[in-house]
Each structure stands twice: as C-alpha cells, then as structure tokens.
Coordinates of C-alpha atoms in Angstrom, one line a residue:
Chain A
M42 CA 17.8 -13.8 6.0
S43 CA 18.0 -16.1 2.8
A44 CA 18.6 -15.4 -1.0
A45 CA 16.1 -13.3 -2.5
P46 CA 14.2 -15.1 -5.3
A47 CA 15.1 -15.4 -8.8
M48 CA 12.1 -14.9 -9.6
V49 CA 8.1 -14.7 -8.0
I50 CA 6.0 -16.7 -9.7
T51 CA 2.5 -16.6 -9.1
L52 CA -0.2 -19.7 -10.0
P53 CA -3.7 -19.8 -9.7
E54 CA -5.3 -22.5 -7.7
P55 CA -7.3 -24.1 -9.9
V56 CA -3.7 -24.2 -12.8
L57 CA -2.5 -26.2 -9.9
E58 CA -4.8 -28.2 -9.5
A59 CA -5.8 -29.1 -12.9
L60 CA -1.8 -29.7 -13.0
R61 CA -1.7 -31.5 -10.2
A62 CA -5.6 -33.9 -12.1
T63 CA -2.8 -33.9 -15.5
G64 CA -0.2 -36.0 -14.0
D65 CA 1.8 -35.8 -17.3
A66 CA 5.2 -34.4 -17.7
P67 CA 6.1 -31.5 -19.1
T68 CA 3.1 -29.6 -19.3
P69 CA 4.0 -26.2 -20.7
L70 CA 2.9 -23.2 -18.6
Y71 CA 1.6 -19.7 -19.9
G72 CA 1.3 -16.7 -18.9
R73 CA 2.4 -12.8 -18.5
L74 CA 6.7 -12.6 -17.8
L75 CA 6.9 -8.6 -16.1
D76 CA 9.8 -7.0 -15.2
D77 CA 12.3 -7.5 -16.7
G78 CA 11.2 -11.8 -15.9
D79 CA 11.4 -10.5 -12.1
V80 CA 7.8 -11.9 -12.5
A81 CA 5.6 -14.2 -14.1
Q82 CA 2.6 -14.6 -14.1
V83 CA 1.0 -18.1 -15.0
A84 CA -2.4 -17.4 -16.2
G85 CA -3.1 -21.6 -17.4
L86 CA -1.9 -24.5 -19.7
A87 CA -3.2 -23.5 -22.8
P88 CA -1.1 -21.2 -25.7
G89 CA -4.3 -18.8 -25.3
D90 CA -3.0 -17.6 -21.6
G91 CA -0.1 -15.9 -23.1
A92 CA 3.8 -16.7 -23.5
L93 CA 4.9 -19.9 -23.0
L94 CA 7.0 -18.9 -19.2
G95 CA 8.1 -22.9 -19.5
Y96 CA 7.0 -26.0 -18.3
A97 CA 5.3 -28.0 -15.5
V98 CA 8.4 -30.7 -14.6
A99 CA 8.3 -34.0 -12.8
D100 CA 12.6 -33.6 -12.0
L101 CA 14.2 -30.6 -10.7
A102 CA 17.3 -31.1 -12.2
A103 CA 15.9 -32.8 -15.7
G104 CA 14.0 -30.1 -17.8
A105 CA 11.7 -30.7 -20.6
P106 CA 12.7 -30.5 -24.7
G107 CA 12.8 -26.8 -25.8
E108 CA 12.8 -25.1 -23.2
A109 CA 15.2 -21.8 -23.7
D110 CA 17.2 -19.7 -21.2
G111 CA 14.9 -17.5 -18.9
M112 CA 12.2 -20.6 -18.2
L113 CA 11.3 -21.4 -15.0
R114 CA 10.6 -25.3 -13.7
L115 CA 7.9 -26.3 -11.9
W116 CA 7.6 -29.6 -9.5
L117 CA 4.8 -30.4 -7.3
D118 CA 6.4 -32.1 -4.4
P119 CA 4.0 -34.7 -3.7
T120 CA 5.0 -34.0 0.3
T121 CA 3.8 -30.2 0.6
P122 CA 0.4 -28.5 -0.9
E123 CA 3.4 -25.7 -2.4
P124 CA 5.6 -26.5 -5.7
V125 CA 8.9 -25.9 -5.7
A126 CA 10.1 -24.3 -8.5
V127 CA 13.0 -22.7 -10.0
V128 CA 14.6 -20.8 -12.9
L129 CA 17.4 -21.1 -15.9
R130 CA 19.6 -18.4 -15.9
G131 CA 22.5 -18.7 -18.0
G132 CA 22.9 -22.4 -17.6
R133 CA 22.5 -22.5 -14.4
L134 CA 19.1 -23.7 -12.1
L135 CA 18.3 -20.6 -9.7
P136 CA 15.6 -20.7 -6.7
A137 CA 12.8 -19.0 -7.2
G138 CA 9.6 -18.4 -5.3
C139 CA 6.1 -20.1 -5.3
Q140 CA 3.0 -17.8 -4.9
V141 CA -0.2 -19.8 -4.8
I142 CA -3.0 -17.9 -5.7
R143 CA -6.1 -18.9 -3.8
A144 CA -8.6 -16.7 -4.7
H145 CA -11.8 -17.1 -2.8
R146 CA -9.4 -17.4 0.8
D147 CA -6.6 -15.1 0.0
Y148 CA -8.9 -12.0 -1.5
T149 CA -10.8 -11.2 1.1
S150 CA -8.6 -12.0 4.5
R151 CA -8.3 -8.0 4.7
L152 CA -11.7 -8.1 5.6
K153 CA -11.6 -10.9 8.2
G154 CA -13.1 -9.2 11.2
L155 CA -15.4 -5.9 10.1
F156 CA -17.7 -8.9 7.5
D157 CA -18.2 -12.2 6.8
P158 CA -17.0 -11.5 3.1
G159 CA -18.4 -15.2 1.8
R160 CA -21.8 -13.7 2.3
L161 CA -20.9 -11.6 -0.5
A162 CA -19.8 -14.3 -2.6
E163 CA -23.7 -15.2 -4.0
R164 CA -25.2 -11.6 -4.1
C165 CA -26.0 -9.8 -7.2
V166 CA -25.7 -6.3 -7.3
T167 CA -27.0 -4.3 -10.9
L168 CA -25.4 -0.7 -11.8
I169 CA -27.0 1.2 -13.8
G170 CA -24.6 4.2 -14.7
C171 CA -20.5 3.6 -14.7
G172 CA -19.6 6.9 -15.5
S173 CA -17.6 8.4 -13.3
G174 CA -19.2 8.1 -9.5
G175 CA -20.9 4.1 -11.1
S176 CA -18.1 3.6 -11.8
L177 CA -15.5 4.3 -9.1
A178 CA -19.1 2.5 -6.6
A179 CA -18.3 -0.4 -8.1
A180 CA -14.5 -0.7 -7.8
Q181 CA -15.7 -1.2 -4.9
L182 CA -17.8 -3.5 -4.6
A183 CA -16.4 -5.4 -6.4
R184 CA -12.7 -4.8 -3.9
C185 CA -15.7 -6.1 -1.5
G186 CA -16.2 -9.7 -2.3
I187 CA -19.2 -9.2 -4.3
G188 CA -19.2 -12.6 -6.8
H189 CA -21.9 -11.2 -9.3
M190 CA -22.2 -7.6 -10.8
R191 CA -24.5 -6.6 -13.7
L192 CA -23.7 -3.2 -15.7
V193 CA -25.5 -1.1 -17.7
D194 CA -25.0 1.7 -20.2
F195 CA -25.4 2.6 -23.3
D196 CA -22.3 4.9 -23.5
R197 CA -19.0 4.7 -24.7
L198 CA -16.3 6.2 -22.9
E199 CA -13.8 9.0 -24.4
L200 CA -10.6 11.2 -23.4
H201 CA -13.0 13.9 -20.7
N202 CA -14.6 10.6 -19.0
V203 CA -10.7 9.5 -17.9
A204 CA -10.3 12.7 -16.0
R205 CA -12.7 11.1 -13.2
H206 CA -13.4 7.0 -14.1
A207 CA -12.0 4.2 -12.5
C208 CA -10.9 3.3 -16.5
D209 CA -8.5 4.2 -18.1
T210 CA -7.3 6.0 -22.2
R211 CA -6.3 2.4 -22.7
D212 CA -9.8 2.3 -22.8
L213 CA -10.6 5.0 -25.4
G214 CA -13.9 3.8 -27.4
R215 CA -15.0 1.4 -25.6
Y216 CA -18.2 0.5 -24.2
K217 CA -18.6 1.4 -20.7
T218 CA -19.6 -1.3 -19.4
R219 CA -17.2 -3.5 -20.7
A220 CA -13.9 -1.8 -20.1
L221 CA -15.2 -1.8 -16.5
R222 CA -16.0 -5.2 -16.5
D223 CA -11.8 -5.8 -17.4
L224 CA -11.3 -3.5 -14.4
L225 CA -13.7 -5.2 -12.6
C226 CA -12.1 -8.6 -13.2
A227 CA -8.5 -7.2 -13.2
A228 CA -9.7 -5.8 -9.1
S229 CA -10.7 -8.9 -8.2
P230 CA -10.6 -12.9 -8.8
L231 CA -13.9 -13.8 -7.7
V232 CA -16.5 -11.4 -9.5
A233 CA -18.5 -12.2 -12.2
V234 CA -20.3 -9.9 -15.0
T235 CA -22.5 -9.0 -17.3
T236 CA -22.7 -6.7 -19.7
F237 CA -26.3 -4.8 -20.8
E238 CA -25.3 -1.9 -23.5
V239 CA -28.5 0.2 -23.5
D240 CA -30.3 2.9 -22.4
V241 CA -33.2 1.7 -19.7
L242 CA -35.8 4.7 -20.6
K243 CA -35.9 2.7 -24.5
D244 CA -35.2 -0.8 -23.5
H245 CA -37.5 -1.4 -20.8
G246 CA -37.5 -5.6 -21.3
T247 CA -33.7 -5.5 -20.5
L248 CA -33.9 -3.2 -17.8
L249 CA -36.1 -5.6 -16.3
A250 CA -33.5 -8.4 -17.1
A251 CA -30.9 -6.6 -15.9
V252 CA -32.6 -6.4 -12.7
A253 CA -34.3 -9.4 -12.2
G254 CA -33.2 -11.1 -9.6
A255 CA -30.7 -8.5 -8.0
D256 CA -30.3 -8.0 -4.6
L257 CA -29.3 -4.2 -4.4
V258 CA -29.3 -2.2 -7.3
V259 CA -26.8 0.8 -7.6
V260 CA -28.6 3.7 -9.9
A261 CA -25.7 6.5 -10.6
V262 CA -27.3 8.2 -13.7
D263 CA -27.8 11.7 -14.1
S264 CA -31.8 11.2 -15.7
E265 CA -34.7 11.9 -13.5
P266 CA -36.9 10.6 -16.1
A267 CA -34.7 7.0 -15.7
K268 CA -34.1 6.8 -12.2
L269 CA -38.0 7.4 -11.7
T270 CA -38.6 3.5 -14.2
I271 CA -35.6 2.1 -12.4
N272 CA -37.6 2.8 -9.1
R273 CA -40.7 1.3 -10.5
A274 CA -38.8 -1.3 -11.8
C275 CA -37.3 -2.0 -8.9
W276 CA -39.8 -1.5 -6.1
E277 CA -43.2 -3.7 -8.1
R278 CA -40.2 -6.9 -8.2
G279 CA -38.8 -6.3 -4.4
I280 CA -35.3 -5.4 -5.1
P281 CA -33.1 -2.6 -2.9
A282 CA -31.6 0.1 -4.8
V283 CA -29.3 3.1 -4.0
Y284 CA -29.3 6.2 -6.5
G285 CA -26.1 8.6 -6.1
A286 CA -26.6 11.6 -7.3
A287 CA -23.7 14.6 -7.8
Y288 CA -23.8 17.8 -7.8
N289 CA -23.7 21.4 -10.0
R290 CA -19.4 21.4 -10.6
A291 CA -19.9 17.9 -7.6
F292 CA -19.7 20.5 -4.9
G293 CA -21.6 17.6 -3.2
G294 CA -24.4 14.9 -3.6
D295 CA -26.6 12.7 -1.8
I296 CA -27.0 9.1 -2.0
F297 CA -30.7 7.8 -1.4
R298 CA -31.8 4.0 -0.6
A299 CA -35.1 2.2 -1.2
R300 CA -35.6 -1.1 0.3
P301 CA -38.9 -2.7 -0.5
P302 CA -41.8 -3.0 1.0
D303 CA -41.0 -0.3 4.1
G304 CA -39.6 2.9 3.8
P305 CA -39.8 5.5 1.3
C306 CA -39.5 5.2 -2.5
Y307 CA -37.3 7.3 -4.9
E308 CA -40.2 9.1 -5.5
C309 CA -41.9 9.8 -2.3
L310 CA -38.3 11.5 -2.7
S311 CA -38.8 12.7 -5.8
A312 CA -42.1 14.4 -5.1
V313 CA -41.1 15.5 -1.9
I314 CA -37.6 16.9 -2.0
G315 CA -39.1 20.3 -3.2
E316 CA -41.0 20.8 -0.1
L317 CA -37.7 19.8 2.2
F318 CA -35.0 22.5 0.5
A319 CA -34.4 24.1 -2.2
P320 CA -33.8 22.1 -4.3
P321 CA -29.7 21.3 -5.1
P322 CA -28.5 23.0 -8.3
T323 CA -28.0 20.1 -10.5
A324 CA -25.7 19.5 -13.6
A325 CA -29.1 19.9 -16.1
D326 CA -29.0 23.2 -14.4
D327 CA -26.2 25.3 -16.2
F328 CA -27.8 24.0 -19.8
A329 CA -29.8 24.6 -22.3
V330 CA -34.0 23.2 -21.7
G331 CA -32.5 20.9 -24.3
Y332 CA -30.8 18.9 -21.9
A333 CA -34.3 17.7 -19.8
D334 CA -34.9 15.1 -22.7
P335 CA -32.7 12.4 -22.9
E336 CA -32.8 12.1 -26.6
R337 CA -29.5 15.0 -26.1
M338 CA -27.5 12.9 -23.7
A339 CA -25.2 12.4 -26.2
D340 CA -24.3 15.7 -27.5
L341 CA -23.2 17.1 -23.3
I342 CA -20.7 18.5 -23.0
A343 CA -18.9 16.7 -19.6
Q344 CA -19.4 18.7 -16.5
P345 CA -16.6 20.9 -14.7
G346 CA -15.3 18.8 -11.3
L347 CA -12.7 17.1 -9.6
G348 CA -12.5 14.1 -9.6
M349 CA -11.6 13.6 -6.2
D350 CA -14.9 15.4 -5.3
V351 CA -17.6 13.0 -7.1
G352 CA -15.2 10.5 -5.7
V353 CA -16.0 11.1 -2.1
I354 CA -19.8 11.1 -3.6
A355 CA -18.6 7.3 -5.4
M356 CA -17.2 5.6 -2.1
L357 CA -20.4 7.2 0.1
L358 CA -22.6 5.5 -2.8
A359 CA -20.3 2.0 -2.1
R360 CA -20.4 2.4 1.6
V361 CA -24.1 3.6 1.4
A362 CA -24.5 -0.3 -0.9
L363 CA -22.8 -2.4 0.9
E364 CA -24.8 -1.7 3.9
T365 CA -27.9 -2.3 2.2
L366 CA -27.0 -5.4 0.8
L367 CA -25.2 -6.8 4.2
G368 CA -28.6 -6.4 6.0
D369 CA -29.2 -7.3 9.2
D370 CA -25.6 -8.7 9.1
P371 CA -24.8 -8.8 13.3
A372 CA -20.9 -8.1 11.4
A373 CA -22.0 -5.8 9.2
P374 CA -20.7 -2.1 9.2
E375 CA -22.6 0.1 11.9
P376 CA -25.8 0.6 10.2
L377 CA -27.0 3.9 9.0
P378 CA -29.6 7.1 11.0
G379 CA -31.5 7.0 7.8
D380 CA -32.0 6.3 4.0
W381 CA -31.4 10.2 2.8
L382 CA -27.1 10.9 3.0
L383 CA -26.4 14.3 1.8
F384 CA -22.4 15.1 1.7
G385 CA -21.4 18.7 0.9
N386 CA -17.6 18.5 -0.5
R387 CA -18.1 22.5 -0.5
A388 CA -19.7 25.0 1.5
E389 CA -23.2 25.8 -0.7
W390 CA -27.2 24.9 -1.1
I391 CA -27.1 23.4 2.4
F392 CA -23.9 22.9 4.3
K393 CA -22.5 25.2 6.1
E394 CA -19.0 24.2 6.2
P395 CA -16.3 22.2 3.7
L396 CA -17.2 18.0 4.1
Q397 CA -20.8 18.8 5.8
R398 CA -23.2 15.7 6.3
H399 CA -27.0 15.6 6.7
F400 CA -28.7 12.5 7.0
V401 CA -33.0 13.1 6.5
A402 CA -35.2 11.0 7.2
V403 CA -37.7 11.0 3.8
P404 CA -41.1 9.7 5.1
R405 CA -43.3 7.7 2.7
R406 CA -46.0 8.9 1.4
E407 CA -49.4 8.5 1.6
E408 CA -49.9 9.2 -1.6
C409 CA -47.7 7.5 -4.2
P410 CA -48.6 6.1 -6.9
V411 CA -45.8 3.4 -6.8
C412 CA -45.3 2.0 -3.6
N413 CA -48.6 3.3 -1.8
Y414 CA -51.2 2.5 -4.9
E415 CA -54.0 1.5 -3.1
S416 CA -54.0 4.7 -0.7
Y417 CA -53.1 6.6 -3.3
A418 CA -56.1 5.9 -5.2
R419 CA -57.9 6.2 -2.1
A420 CA -56.3 9.9 -2.0
T421 CA -57.1 11.2 -5.2
L422 CA -60.3 9.9 -5.9
G423 CA -61.9 7.8 -3.3
M424 CA -61.9 5.2 -5.3
S425 CA -60.2 0.9 -5.6
G426 CA -57.1 0.7 -7.3
A427 CA -59.0 -1.1 -9.4
E428 CA -62.0 0.1 -9.3
A429 CA -59.8 3.6 -11.2
A430 CA -58.3 1.2 -13.5
A431 CA -61.5 0.1 -14.7
A432 CA -62.2 4.4 -14.9
A433 CA -59.1 4.3 -17.3
R434 CA -60.5 1.5 -19.3
R435 CA -63.4 3.3 -20.6
I436 CA -61.4 7.0 -20.5
L437 CA -59.2 5.3 -23.3
D438 CA -62.4 3.4 -24.7
D439 CA -64.0 6.4 -25.4
A440 CA -60.7 8.0 -26.6
G441 CA -61.1 8.6 -30.7
S442 CA -59.0 7.8 -33.6
A443 CA -55.7 9.7 -34.1
A444 CA -57.6 11.3 -37.7
S445 CA -60.7 13.0 -35.7
E446 CA -61.1 16.9 -35.5
P447 CA -60.6 18.6 -32.7
G448 CA -64.3 19.0 -30.2
Chain B
M147 CA -36.4 -4.3 -27.2
S148 CA -39.4 -3.5 -25.9
E149 CA -40.8 -0.5 -24.8
Q150 CA -42.3 -0.1 -21.0
L151 CA -45.5 0.4 -20.5
P152 CA -47.4 3.0 -21.2
W153 CA -48.1 5.9 -18.6
Y154 CA -51.8 5.7 -18.3
E155 CA -51.7 1.0 -17.3
L156 CA -49.0 2.0 -14.9
D157 CA -51.1 4.6 -13.1
P158 CA -54.6 4.4 -14.4
V159 CA -55.4 6.8 -11.4
R160 CA -53.9 9.6 -13.1
L161 CA -55.4 9.5 -16.3
V162 CA -58.5 9.3 -14.3
T163 CA -57.9 12.5 -13.0
E164 CA -56.2 14.5 -16.3
Q165 CA -58.9 13.6 -18.1
S166 CA -62.4 15.0 -14.6
A167 CA -59.1 17.9 -14.5
M168 CA -59.7 18.5 -18.4
K169 CA -62.9 18.3 -18.9
S170 CA -63.2 20.8 -15.7
R171 CA -61.1 23.8 -17.4
F172 CA -60.9 22.9 -20.4
P173 CA -64.1 20.7 -21.5
Q174 CA -63.4 22.3 -25.5
F175 CA -60.4 19.6 -25.2
R176 CA -60.6 15.9 -26.7
L177 CA -58.7 13.3 -25.8
L178 CA -57.1 11.9 -28.8
R179 CA -55.3 7.9 -29.0
Q180 CA -53.1 7.2 -31.8
D181 CA -51.1 3.6 -30.9
R182 CA -49.8 4.0 -27.5
D183 CA -50.1 7.3 -27.2
L184 CA -52.6 10.4 -26.3
Y185 CA -52.9 13.8 -26.3
W186 CA -55.1 15.7 -26.1
D187 CA -56.5 18.0 -29.0
G188 CA -58.8 21.4 -29.6
Y189 CA -58.9 25.4 -29.1
L190 CA -58.0 28.0 -26.9
V191 CA -59.6 31.8 -27.6
A192 CA -57.7 34.8 -27.0
N193 CA -59.3 37.1 -25.7
H194 CA -59.9 39.7 -28.7
G195 CA -61.3 36.2 -30.5
K196 CA -59.2 34.3 -32.6
K197 CA -59.1 30.8 -31.9
Y198 CA -55.9 28.8 -31.7
R199 CA -56.0 24.7 -32.3
I200 CA -53.2 22.9 -30.4
V201 CA -52.4 19.1 -29.8
V202 CA -51.3 18.7 -26.7
R203 CA -49.2 15.5 -26.6
Y204 CA -48.3 13.4 -23.4
P205 CA -44.5 12.2 -23.0
N206 CA -43.5 8.4 -22.7
D207 CA -42.7 8.9 -19.7
Y208 CA -45.1 10.8 -18.3
P209 CA -45.6 12.2 -15.4
A210 CA -42.0 12.4 -15.2
R211 CA -42.0 15.2 -17.6
P212 CA -44.8 17.5 -18.6
P213 CA -46.9 16.8 -22.1
K214 CA -46.6 18.7 -25.4
V215 CA -48.4 21.5 -26.7
Y216 CA -48.2 21.9 -30.7
P217 CA -50.0 24.5 -32.1
I218 CA -51.8 23.7 -35.5
D219 CA -53.6 26.2 -37.3
P220 CA -52.9 28.5 -37.5
V221 CA -49.2 27.0 -38.1
I222 CA -46.8 29.6 -36.1
E223 CA -43.2 29.1 -36.6
I224 CA -40.9 32.2 -34.5
F225 CA -38.0 32.4 -35.8
R226 CA -34.5 34.0 -34.6
D227 CA -32.7 32.6 -37.5
E228 CA -34.7 31.6 -40.1
Q229 CA -32.2 30.8 -42.7
A230 CA -30.7 28.4 -40.4
G231 CA -34.1 27.2 -39.2
V232 CA -34.1 27.7 -35.4
L233 CA -36.9 28.6 -33.5
Q234 CA -37.1 31.2 -30.3
H235 CA -40.1 30.7 -28.0
Q236 CA -40.6 27.3 -29.7
Y237 CA -38.5 24.0 -30.1
N238 CA -37.2 22.8 -33.6
D239 CA -39.8 20.6 -34.2
G240 CA -42.2 23.5 -33.4
E241 CA -43.2 22.9 -30.2
L242 CA -44.3 26.0 -27.5
C243 CA -41.3 26.6 -25.0
L244 CA -43.9 27.0 -21.7
F245 CA -41.2 27.2 -18.5
H246 CA -37.7 26.7 -18.2
P247 CA -37.8 22.1 -17.1
N248 CA -35.7 23.0 -14.3
D249 CA -38.0 25.0 -12.7
R250 CA -40.8 23.2 -11.2
F251 CA -43.5 25.0 -12.6
F252 CA -44.5 21.4 -13.2
E253 CA -44.8 19.1 -10.6
R254 CA -46.3 15.7 -9.2
K255 CA -49.2 16.8 -8.7
S256 CA -50.0 19.3 -11.2
T257 CA -51.7 17.9 -14.8
V258 CA -52.0 18.2 -17.6
V259 CA -54.3 21.1 -17.3
T260 CA -51.3 23.3 -15.7
V261 CA -49.1 23.2 -19.6
V262 CA -53.0 24.0 -21.6
A263 CA -53.1 27.2 -19.0
A264 CA -49.0 28.2 -20.2
A265 CA -50.2 27.9 -23.7
A266 CA -52.4 30.1 -22.9
T267 CA -50.4 33.2 -21.7
W268 CA -47.5 32.2 -24.0
F269 CA -50.1 33.2 -26.9
A270 CA -51.1 36.4 -25.2
A271 CA -47.5 37.6 -25.4
Y272 CA -47.6 35.9 -28.9
E273 CA -50.3 38.4 -30.2
Y274 CA -48.0 41.1 -27.6
W275 CA -45.3 40.4 -30.0
E276 CA -47.2 40.5 -33.4
A277 CA -48.8 43.9 -32.0
S278 CA -45.5 45.1 -31.1
G279 CA -44.4 44.4 -35.1
R280 CA -42.4 41.3 -33.9
T281 CA -40.0 42.9 -31.4
I282 CA -41.2 41.9 -27.7
W283 CA -41.9 38.6 -26.2
P284 CA -43.1 39.5 -22.6
G285 CA -40.4 37.2 -20.9
K286 CA -37.3 36.1 -21.1
E287 CA -36.1 33.4 -22.9
A288 CA -33.6 30.3 -22.9
E289 CA -31.9 28.9 -25.8
H290 CA -33.2 26.2 -27.3
K291 CA -31.5 22.6 -29.0
T292 CA -33.6 20.3 -30.9
R293 CA -35.6 18.0 -29.3
Q294 CA -36.3 14.7 -31.4

C-alpha cells in the first residue's frame, strides 16, 4: 500500500491548459486551502482567484522565490498528462496527489448509459419561480449537465424560506435568483446562469426575453394569473413548459406539461380541472381574500409544509422536465403515460393512501383561446379569428371616453 | 418594463362575447375606455326603484381574475372599523366583495354579466342591512385586506 499523499490538489483542466500555454516558471497558483492544508483547490493564476497556494515550477527540487512552508509545487511533466505535485512541510518535500478536473468528461460520468449528457450541454432551461420547489428542481436539472439556465423571480430569501429551499442561511437577504445561481454554478461546472429579478406579471418584455429561445420553461410559481400568462407566452412561441404546484401543507402536488403544437396547454387544464375533480385545496385557501391578488404576495406568510414533502414534488417536477427535455431520445428515461401527474404525500383529496400517484390524460379543449383560437372563435361567435378581431376593433372604437356620463 | 397586450387584444373573441352579453342582459351599461383599461358604467335599479351607479372594471389579467365593481353614486362605505378605515363587504379601495376568489363563482365561461348580477345581489343585501338598522347582513363575510 502506498503512503497517503500529504495533500490533495484539485486543478481545473482550463488552468492546466493555461499553465502549459504560458510556459513560464515559476507561475503562482491561487485558490482555496481547506481542512488545515489537507486540500488545495486551485482556481486560477491571478490573485483574484483566491489565496496564494504555491507555484508551478520548472524544477521540483529548485522551488520558487517567496514560497513558504505549506505551499505546493507543481511540475508539468512533459512526458505525462498528469502534473506532479509536492508540498513543502518543515523543510521537506512531501508527495502530493493532483486531480485534474476535466469537467465535461468527469462531471457526467455517472450518467453514462442513462442518456447522453452531451445533449444537454447546449440546452437552455428557463426556471420561473425560484422558491423551495423551483430551487430544488433546478439543482437537480443542473446536475444532469444542462448547459444554460435562466432564473426568474422577484423575491428575496428570508429565514422562513430556508427550511425548504435549496439555498441556505448564507444567502439571507439576497435575491433568490442570484443565490440559486451561485448554488447551481457550485453544483455543476457545466452550467452558465443568467438571472432576471422581475415579476412576470408586471414586466412582460422581460418574461419574453427570459423564455426566448429556451428549450424548456419550468414554471414553479404559485400565482394562477402568472401561470396563464407564461402559458400564453410559451405556447405562442412553441416552447414546451412544465408546471409544478404544491397543495396546501404540501399534502401533495401536481406536474403538468404542455408541448406545443400538440396536446393540451395550461389554459386547457385550468379550464377543465374543476370538471375532472373537485379542486385541490391550494395554498391560497387559508388566506384572506387579498391573497389572490399578486400585489399582496409580499405580505404572505410561508405556508407550513415539510421540506421533504415539497421536495418529492420538486423531484417529480425535475424528472418530468428532464424527460420532456430529452424528448424522443431513445436513451431517454421511459416516456411518461400522461401529461398531468398528481402525487399525494398523504391520504387526502383524491389520494386513498400516502405516496399515491395518478396520471391523467387532459383533453385539448376545442374552445381554448390560447391553443385553439380559430376553433374557439367559431364555437363562440360563429366567425373566424380575423372576423372576431375586426368586430372587437369596432367595439373599441365605439367605446366612450372616461369622462362620459353613464347611459 | 413593458406590459403584456391588453386582454381584449389577446382575445378579441372574449371582448365581442362580453359586449354581446351585456347588451342582452344589462343594456343600460356603456363600455368606456381609459388608456388601456376598459370598464362598464351604468345603473342598477333596486326593487323599490333606488338607483345605484357602478363601474365595473376589467383587470389586466382578465379573465384569470374577475372584473371589479365599484359603487359611484351613492358613495357607499361600510365600515367595520371607521377609525382604522377598515371596511366590510368591501375592499379598502371601495371595491365590492362579491365572492371568495377561490369558490369558483367566476369561471372561464363566465362573463362580466355574472359579476354585475352578483353586484345586484350585493345591493339587495345592502338594502336589507340598511333596513335592519345596519345590524344584519345576509350571507357570510370573509376577512378583507386592502387591494392595491
């Protein structure tokens, strides 16, 4: 058995390539020193990359001017791809282990055989709603190797969020988008994240910018008007969307997906949900009338609910999102039997026992004003969409101005 | 910052339907326009002939949320706590509370007519309350918060 290394050094492949390109020696190495010198994580070659950890040297025995006890020396052996490293301790040079971090090859190595992670590197997913459910789902999606994520939310992280959120107390007071961005970037070296700190009901232009060109939109907002607005924006642009919802006290939740131009859209689900079941108790039910107004969202007290119960729904949301993103990839996870998945953490509402699930086939509505407009116009007014638009224009032209007296 | 197209441009069929329904059921109301906003202005007449002028405003996200009804003439403010400025059966901006937002009273297939009819019921309750010496309001009351 060989002796344990005196220090483990992690070296990102881009830093190694930069070292080979410069050819200079000695070159200072910067990063983080952890666990009383047991681990040195090299982050880069500039002082802004962290503390001075040691030097890349031309000769392991010679060292570098200015080095101190505990620092590492790295030698790029031209005959092997792996650098040789030592650490200086008490005037002695001790052998150290060096792990080159090859992000694209190493990070998704445990996904091989499940699906082709390389397919996700160029994919872009927009998450709207970075609360507990959205953040937990996003953390899983990033870990699948998705290359681009956009995060949309106007809220900041408070202490009562933390018990269920993917982010923690170090992020208190921050926008949830920015805290989650840092978490995702720390969780996956493959992801690039853009954030939008807006309310999608108030800034439609930013909503459109956030979904433009996305391969999938994951919707994890509470507000029904926001979901309907997002549905219209995504459907009109042919962007698939997955909607997650947790019920009151997270006794259960559901996930619905819309895949234009086929199948039902969220407006279809919203219109028929009452015909399929008595409506599920929602988080809004425990609150006064003002709750339904998004203007009042900031006043809301966090709903009680176990983090693990919200987490189960969030994992299912991520799972449906991944399956939708991979589409007809033969190596993708098994196709889902329906577009609407309902899951009960506890035996309430339609769930006869804990941890029960139902898939429901949601019909596409013939009279849906979002995904079936011509049919809707014909069924409602007996005219085409263009004729209805002309009729509406005449009504608007005939409408009086605000100063008029009532008729 | 930009707003979404107004509801009646996203869904002109809905506007034609609304106008047709109001013309048929409440022809005494006129459709008015103020910038992007649309609202109906007109009178409801109680059984004994008293007239209540109201405006019925469409929210920006209509029909995800129902239209809002405001009494104009006479001015009506039913205080739960006058000193604190807290109303009952009305939101604090004067909007009439016609139904709980989660009771599915107003659904996709509903139109503004549903809301105006509910307002007529509200005024009947109001007159009952007046006649009872301002003590009895038929129906139950939810806690209200101020709407923006």
